[in-house]
XYZ file of C-alpha atoms in Angstrom:
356
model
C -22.940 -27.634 10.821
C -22.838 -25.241 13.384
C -23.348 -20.949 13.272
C -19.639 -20.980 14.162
C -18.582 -23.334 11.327
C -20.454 -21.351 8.986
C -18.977 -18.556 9.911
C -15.583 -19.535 9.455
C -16.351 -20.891 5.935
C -17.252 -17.374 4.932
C -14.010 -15.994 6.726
C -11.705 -18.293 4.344
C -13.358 -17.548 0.867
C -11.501 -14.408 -1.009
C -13.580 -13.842 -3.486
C -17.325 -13.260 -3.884
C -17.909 -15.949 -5.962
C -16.316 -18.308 -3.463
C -18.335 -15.730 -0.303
C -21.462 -17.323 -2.090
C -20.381 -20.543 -2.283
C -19.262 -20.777 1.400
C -22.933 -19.473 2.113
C -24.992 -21.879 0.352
C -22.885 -24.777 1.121
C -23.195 -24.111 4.681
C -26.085 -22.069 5.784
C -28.520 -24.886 5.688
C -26.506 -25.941 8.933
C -28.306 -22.898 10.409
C -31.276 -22.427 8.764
C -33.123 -25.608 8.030
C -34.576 -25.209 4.210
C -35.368 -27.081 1.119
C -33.882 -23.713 -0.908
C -31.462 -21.567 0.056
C -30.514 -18.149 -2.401
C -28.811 -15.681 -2.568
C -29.816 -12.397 -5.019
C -27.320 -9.560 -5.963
C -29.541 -6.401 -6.737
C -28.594 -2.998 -8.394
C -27.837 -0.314 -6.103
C -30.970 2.238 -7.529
C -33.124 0.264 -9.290
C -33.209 -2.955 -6.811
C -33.203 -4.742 -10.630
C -31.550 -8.487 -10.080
C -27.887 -8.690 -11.310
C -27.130 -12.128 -9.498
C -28.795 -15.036 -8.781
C -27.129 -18.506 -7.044
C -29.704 -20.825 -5.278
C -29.413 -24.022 -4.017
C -32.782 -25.631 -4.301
C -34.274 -29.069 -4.529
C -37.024 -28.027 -6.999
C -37.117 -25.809 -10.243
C -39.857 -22.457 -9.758
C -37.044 -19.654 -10.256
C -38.430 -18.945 -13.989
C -41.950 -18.336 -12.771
C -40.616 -16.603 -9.705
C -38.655 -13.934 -12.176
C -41.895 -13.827 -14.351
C -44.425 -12.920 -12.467
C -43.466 -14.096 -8.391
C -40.766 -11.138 -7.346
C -43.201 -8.525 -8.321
C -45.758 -9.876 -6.425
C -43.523 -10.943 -3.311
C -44.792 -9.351 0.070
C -41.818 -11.287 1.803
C -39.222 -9.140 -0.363
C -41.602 -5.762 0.067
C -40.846 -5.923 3.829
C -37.558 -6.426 3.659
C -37.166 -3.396 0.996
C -39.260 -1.130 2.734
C -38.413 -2.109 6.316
C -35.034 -3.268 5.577
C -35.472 -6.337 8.343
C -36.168 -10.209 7.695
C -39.330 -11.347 8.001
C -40.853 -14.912 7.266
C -44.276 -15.303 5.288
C -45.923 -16.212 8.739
C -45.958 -13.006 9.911
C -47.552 -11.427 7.202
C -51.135 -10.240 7.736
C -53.946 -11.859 6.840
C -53.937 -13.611 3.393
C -51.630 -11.720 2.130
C -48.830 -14.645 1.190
C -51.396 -16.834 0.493
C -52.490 -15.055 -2.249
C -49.712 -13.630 -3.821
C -47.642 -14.306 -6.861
C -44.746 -15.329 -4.861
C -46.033 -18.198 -2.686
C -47.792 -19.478 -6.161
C -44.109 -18.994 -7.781
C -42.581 -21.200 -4.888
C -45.733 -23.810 -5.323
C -44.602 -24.939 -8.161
C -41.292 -26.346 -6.675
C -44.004 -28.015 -3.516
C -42.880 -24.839 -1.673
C -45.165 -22.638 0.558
C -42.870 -20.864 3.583
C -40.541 -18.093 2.250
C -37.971 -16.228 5.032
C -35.865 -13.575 3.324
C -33.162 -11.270 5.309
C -31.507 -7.821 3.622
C -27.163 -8.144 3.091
C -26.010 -4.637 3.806
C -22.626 -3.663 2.309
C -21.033 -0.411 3.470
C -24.365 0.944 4.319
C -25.857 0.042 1.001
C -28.033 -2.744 0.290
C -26.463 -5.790 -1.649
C -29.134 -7.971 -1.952
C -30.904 -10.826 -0.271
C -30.248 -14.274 1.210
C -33.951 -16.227 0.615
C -34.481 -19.491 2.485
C -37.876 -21.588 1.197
C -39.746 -24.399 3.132
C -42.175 -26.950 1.336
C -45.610 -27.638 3.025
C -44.271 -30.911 4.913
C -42.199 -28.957 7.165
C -43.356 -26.195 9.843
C -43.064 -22.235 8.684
C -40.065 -20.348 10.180
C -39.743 -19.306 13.721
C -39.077 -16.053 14.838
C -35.208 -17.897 15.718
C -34.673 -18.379 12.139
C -35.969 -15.260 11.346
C -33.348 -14.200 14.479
C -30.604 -16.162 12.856
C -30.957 -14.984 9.329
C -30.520 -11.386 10.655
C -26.825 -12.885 12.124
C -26.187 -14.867 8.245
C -26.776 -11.494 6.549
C -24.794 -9.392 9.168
C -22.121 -12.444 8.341
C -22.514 -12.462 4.927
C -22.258 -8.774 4.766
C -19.016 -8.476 6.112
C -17.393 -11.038 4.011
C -18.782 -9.683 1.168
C -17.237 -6.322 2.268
C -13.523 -8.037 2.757
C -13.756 -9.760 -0.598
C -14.830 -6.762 -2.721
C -11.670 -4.691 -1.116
C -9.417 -7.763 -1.556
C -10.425 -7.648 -5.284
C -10.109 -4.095 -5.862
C -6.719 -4.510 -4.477
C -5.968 -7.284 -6.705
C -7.200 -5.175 -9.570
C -5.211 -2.146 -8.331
C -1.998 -3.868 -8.037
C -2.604 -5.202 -11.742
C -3.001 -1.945 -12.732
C -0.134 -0.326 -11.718
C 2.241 -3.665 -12.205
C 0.635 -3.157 -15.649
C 1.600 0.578 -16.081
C 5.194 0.196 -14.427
C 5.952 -2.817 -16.379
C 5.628 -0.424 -19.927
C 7.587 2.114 -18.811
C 10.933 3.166 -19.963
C 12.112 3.340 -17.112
C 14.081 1.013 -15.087
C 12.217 0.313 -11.933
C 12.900 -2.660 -9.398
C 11.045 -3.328 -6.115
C 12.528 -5.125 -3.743
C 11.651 -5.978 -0.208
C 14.048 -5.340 3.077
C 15.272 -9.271 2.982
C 16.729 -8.110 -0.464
C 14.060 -10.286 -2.617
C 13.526 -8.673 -5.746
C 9.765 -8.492 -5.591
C 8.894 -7.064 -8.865
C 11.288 -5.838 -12.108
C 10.067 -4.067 -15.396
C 11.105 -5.127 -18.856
C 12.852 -2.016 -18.754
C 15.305 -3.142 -15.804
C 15.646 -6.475 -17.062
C 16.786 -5.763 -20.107
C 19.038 -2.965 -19.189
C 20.809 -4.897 -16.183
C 21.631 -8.001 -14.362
C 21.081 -8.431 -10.706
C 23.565 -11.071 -8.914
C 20.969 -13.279 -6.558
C 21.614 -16.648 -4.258
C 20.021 -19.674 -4.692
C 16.649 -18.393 -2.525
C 16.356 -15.207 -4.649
C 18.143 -12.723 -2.457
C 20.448 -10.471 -3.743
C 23.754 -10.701 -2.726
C 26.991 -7.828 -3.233
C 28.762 -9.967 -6.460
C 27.519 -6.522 -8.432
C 27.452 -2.843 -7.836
C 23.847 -2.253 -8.311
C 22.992 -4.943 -5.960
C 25.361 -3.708 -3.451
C 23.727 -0.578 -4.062
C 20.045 -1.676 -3.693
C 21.504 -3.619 -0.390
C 22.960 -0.694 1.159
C 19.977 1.348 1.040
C 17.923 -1.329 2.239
C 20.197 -1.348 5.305
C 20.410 2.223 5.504
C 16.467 2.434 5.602
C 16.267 -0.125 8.263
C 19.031 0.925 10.822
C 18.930 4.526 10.336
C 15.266 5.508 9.394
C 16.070 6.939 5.916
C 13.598 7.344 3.226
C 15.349 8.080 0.566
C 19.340 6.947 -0.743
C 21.117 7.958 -3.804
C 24.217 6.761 -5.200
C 26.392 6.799 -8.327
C 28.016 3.365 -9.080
C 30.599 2.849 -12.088
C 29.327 -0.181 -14.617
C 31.226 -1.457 -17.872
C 31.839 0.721 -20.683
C 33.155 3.455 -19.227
C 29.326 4.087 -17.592
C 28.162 5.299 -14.612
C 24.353 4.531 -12.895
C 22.811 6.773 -10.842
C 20.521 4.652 -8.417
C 17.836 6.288 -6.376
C 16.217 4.029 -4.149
C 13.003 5.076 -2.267
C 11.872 3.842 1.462
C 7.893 2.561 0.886
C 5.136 2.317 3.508
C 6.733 0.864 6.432
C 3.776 -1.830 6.290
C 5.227 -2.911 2.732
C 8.555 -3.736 4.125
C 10.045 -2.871 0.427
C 11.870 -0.696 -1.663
C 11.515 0.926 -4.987
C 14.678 1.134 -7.330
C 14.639 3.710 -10.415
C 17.804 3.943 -12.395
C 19.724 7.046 -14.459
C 21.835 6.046 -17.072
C 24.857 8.510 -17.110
C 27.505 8.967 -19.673
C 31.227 8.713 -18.725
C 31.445 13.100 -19.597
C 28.678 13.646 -17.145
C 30.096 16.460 -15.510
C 27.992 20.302 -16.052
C 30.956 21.927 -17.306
C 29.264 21.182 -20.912
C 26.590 22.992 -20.096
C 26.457 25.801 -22.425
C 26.015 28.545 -19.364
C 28.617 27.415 -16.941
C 30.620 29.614 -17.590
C 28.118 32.257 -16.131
C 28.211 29.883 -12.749
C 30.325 29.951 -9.738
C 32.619 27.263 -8.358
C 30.234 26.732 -6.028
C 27.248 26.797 -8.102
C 29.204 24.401 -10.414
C 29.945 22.071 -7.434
C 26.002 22.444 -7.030
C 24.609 21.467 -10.041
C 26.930 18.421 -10.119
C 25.176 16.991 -6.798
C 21.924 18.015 -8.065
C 22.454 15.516 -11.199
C 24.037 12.593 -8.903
C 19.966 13.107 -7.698
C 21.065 14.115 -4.417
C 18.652 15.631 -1.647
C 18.967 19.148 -0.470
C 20.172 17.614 2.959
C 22.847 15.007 1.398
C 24.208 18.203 -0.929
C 24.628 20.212 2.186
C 26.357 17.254 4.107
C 28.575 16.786 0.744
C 29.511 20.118 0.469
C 29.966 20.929 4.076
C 27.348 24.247 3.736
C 23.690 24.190 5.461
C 20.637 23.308 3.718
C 19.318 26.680 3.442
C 23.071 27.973 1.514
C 22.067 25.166 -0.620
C 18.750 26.344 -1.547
C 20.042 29.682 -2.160
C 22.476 28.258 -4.649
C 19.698 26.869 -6.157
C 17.915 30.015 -6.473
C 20.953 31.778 -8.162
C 20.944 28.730 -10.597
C 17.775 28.640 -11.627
C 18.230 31.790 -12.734
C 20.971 31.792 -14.272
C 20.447 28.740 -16.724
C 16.728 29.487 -17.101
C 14.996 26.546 -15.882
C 12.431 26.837 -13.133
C 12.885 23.964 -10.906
C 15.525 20.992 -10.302
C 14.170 18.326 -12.433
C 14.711 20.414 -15.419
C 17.996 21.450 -14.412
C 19.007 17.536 -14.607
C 17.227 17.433 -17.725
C 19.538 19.675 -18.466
C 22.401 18.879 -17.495
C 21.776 15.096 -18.726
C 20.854 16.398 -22.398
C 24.206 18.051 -22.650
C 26.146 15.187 -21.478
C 24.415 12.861 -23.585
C 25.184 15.388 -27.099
C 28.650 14.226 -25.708
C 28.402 10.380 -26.243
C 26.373 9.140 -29.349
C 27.028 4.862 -28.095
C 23.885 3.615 -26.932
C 24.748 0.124 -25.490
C 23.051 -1.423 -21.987
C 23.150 0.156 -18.747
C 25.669 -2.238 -17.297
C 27.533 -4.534 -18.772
């Protein structure tokens, strides 16, 4: 097996457990060795916290017990933070050590190990063991198990992000999925990607035979149009206010994502039929205008779609706001539809599903 083939095998594994694998399944087509290993150590105190070897003989307990502490091979490589084979060690220095006695009792007596550097830090080491029937390593192999590690590095690198993404995206499909909530996230071919329990059981999405969604409902047409209005003209953001059964309307704010994602998020607003502000218990003290305001603020309109909606600039708008604020004592315009919401909901006591 070639240095090439190797190094594709350690390009298709996703996982460290299957980065390890790849190695010691295929290294020995680069290194010639009776053992090949592989050691994970702990970042301060260099203490083992993995150990996978592929070895034709059994020494690793005496190797643990009294061999690693006594291992000039692995001293280089700590200190110097190079490989280096136990021919190149000075005098009788591997002869006598714990190490090479360690390895004896598998019929080994040539030891090559290289460091695995991860993000700058050191991982661990790959360990390659010869018995006494073969010649010691060559400064090639010593050459070559530089290029493994540098290999091996890398992959271990790619794995450990591709797991904390994993874990990541568990997390927060985890955290959306309790919420109450109704979130969907959907991609720009109109797949439904992801839907929390809240969603689900608050509302039914119409969908063809291949998943995507299609206009047979209003919150699908909804979902659709936004998709299309992100795409075509570069919006991030699209609210709209749909009518569902019951006498209900659904305020459904959809959000652009990362352009790499190529998807959509979805919250919805359950409104009651009397949604308008004119219950709130201070709008008398507001203005036409004002009144026209607050009624676009808790649709969850932008400050730019209020101004196109009510033909003013953005800045009159914000100086509405201002003047509102103030006048029904709330500080920003998530409290104001709080607000507004909690007074239209004292109107209507039935608590059925979003949409019928």
């Amino acid at each position: 097996m070639s240095a090439e083939t190797f190094a594709l095998e350690l390009q298709s594994a996703l996982t460290r457990a299957e980065v390890a694998d790849a190695y010691l399944d295929s290294v020995q087509g680069v290194i010639d060795a009776n053992a090949v290993g592989l050691y994970q150590l702990d970042r301060t105190s260099q203490q083992v916290l993995d150990v996978r070897v592929h070895s034709t003989g059994d020494f690793l307990d005496e190797y643990e017990r009294y061999g690693r502490v006594d291992d000039p091979v692995l001293e280089h490589v700590l200190m110097s933070g190079t490989a280096i084979d136990s021919s190149r060690l000075p005098g009788d220095r591997w002869h006598d050590c714990g190490a090479r006695h360690a390895l004896g009792v598998a019929g080994y007596g040539h030891s090559l190990e290289a460091p695995v550097v991860t993000s700058g830090y050191l991982f661990g080491t790959i360990n390659f063991a010869r018995d006494l029937a073969h010649q010691p390593f060559t400064l090639a192999d010593t050459a070559a198990a530089e290029r493994v590690a540098k290999h091996l590095g890398r992959a271990i690198e790619r794995t450990v992000r591709y797991e904390m993404s994993a874990q990541r995206s568990r997390a927060l499909e985890f955290t959306i999925e309790r919420l109450s909530q109704p979130v969907i996230i959907t991609d720009w071919d109109g797949r439904v990607v992801f839907q929390n329990r809240a969603a689900a059981d608050s509302c039914r999405l119409s969908k063809d035979l291949d998943g995507r969604l299609n206009i047979a409902d209003g919150l699908s047409r909804a979902i659709l149009d936004a998709t299309r209005a992100f795409t075509t003209e570069g919006k991030r953001v699209q609210t709209q206010t749909i009518s569902t059964g019951g006498g209900r309307q659904l305020v459904v704010k959809t959000y652009r994502l990362a352009d790499a994602t190529r998807a959509s998020a979805t919250l919805l607003y359950e409104r009651a039929a009397q949604t308008s502000p004119r219950t709130l218990p201070t709008w008398d003290v507001l203005t036409r205008r004002e009144q026209q305001i607050v009624e676009l603020v808790s649709e969850g309109l932008t400050t730019r779609e209020i101004a196109e909606r009510a033909f003013i600039s953005e800045n009159t708008v914000k100086q509405h706001l201002k003047r509102i604020y103030a006048k029904t004592d709330v500080s920003n315009r998530a409290e104001l539809i709080q607000l507004t919401w909690a007074s239209s909901a004292g109107q209507s006591h039935d608590s059925g599903p979003v949409l019928d």
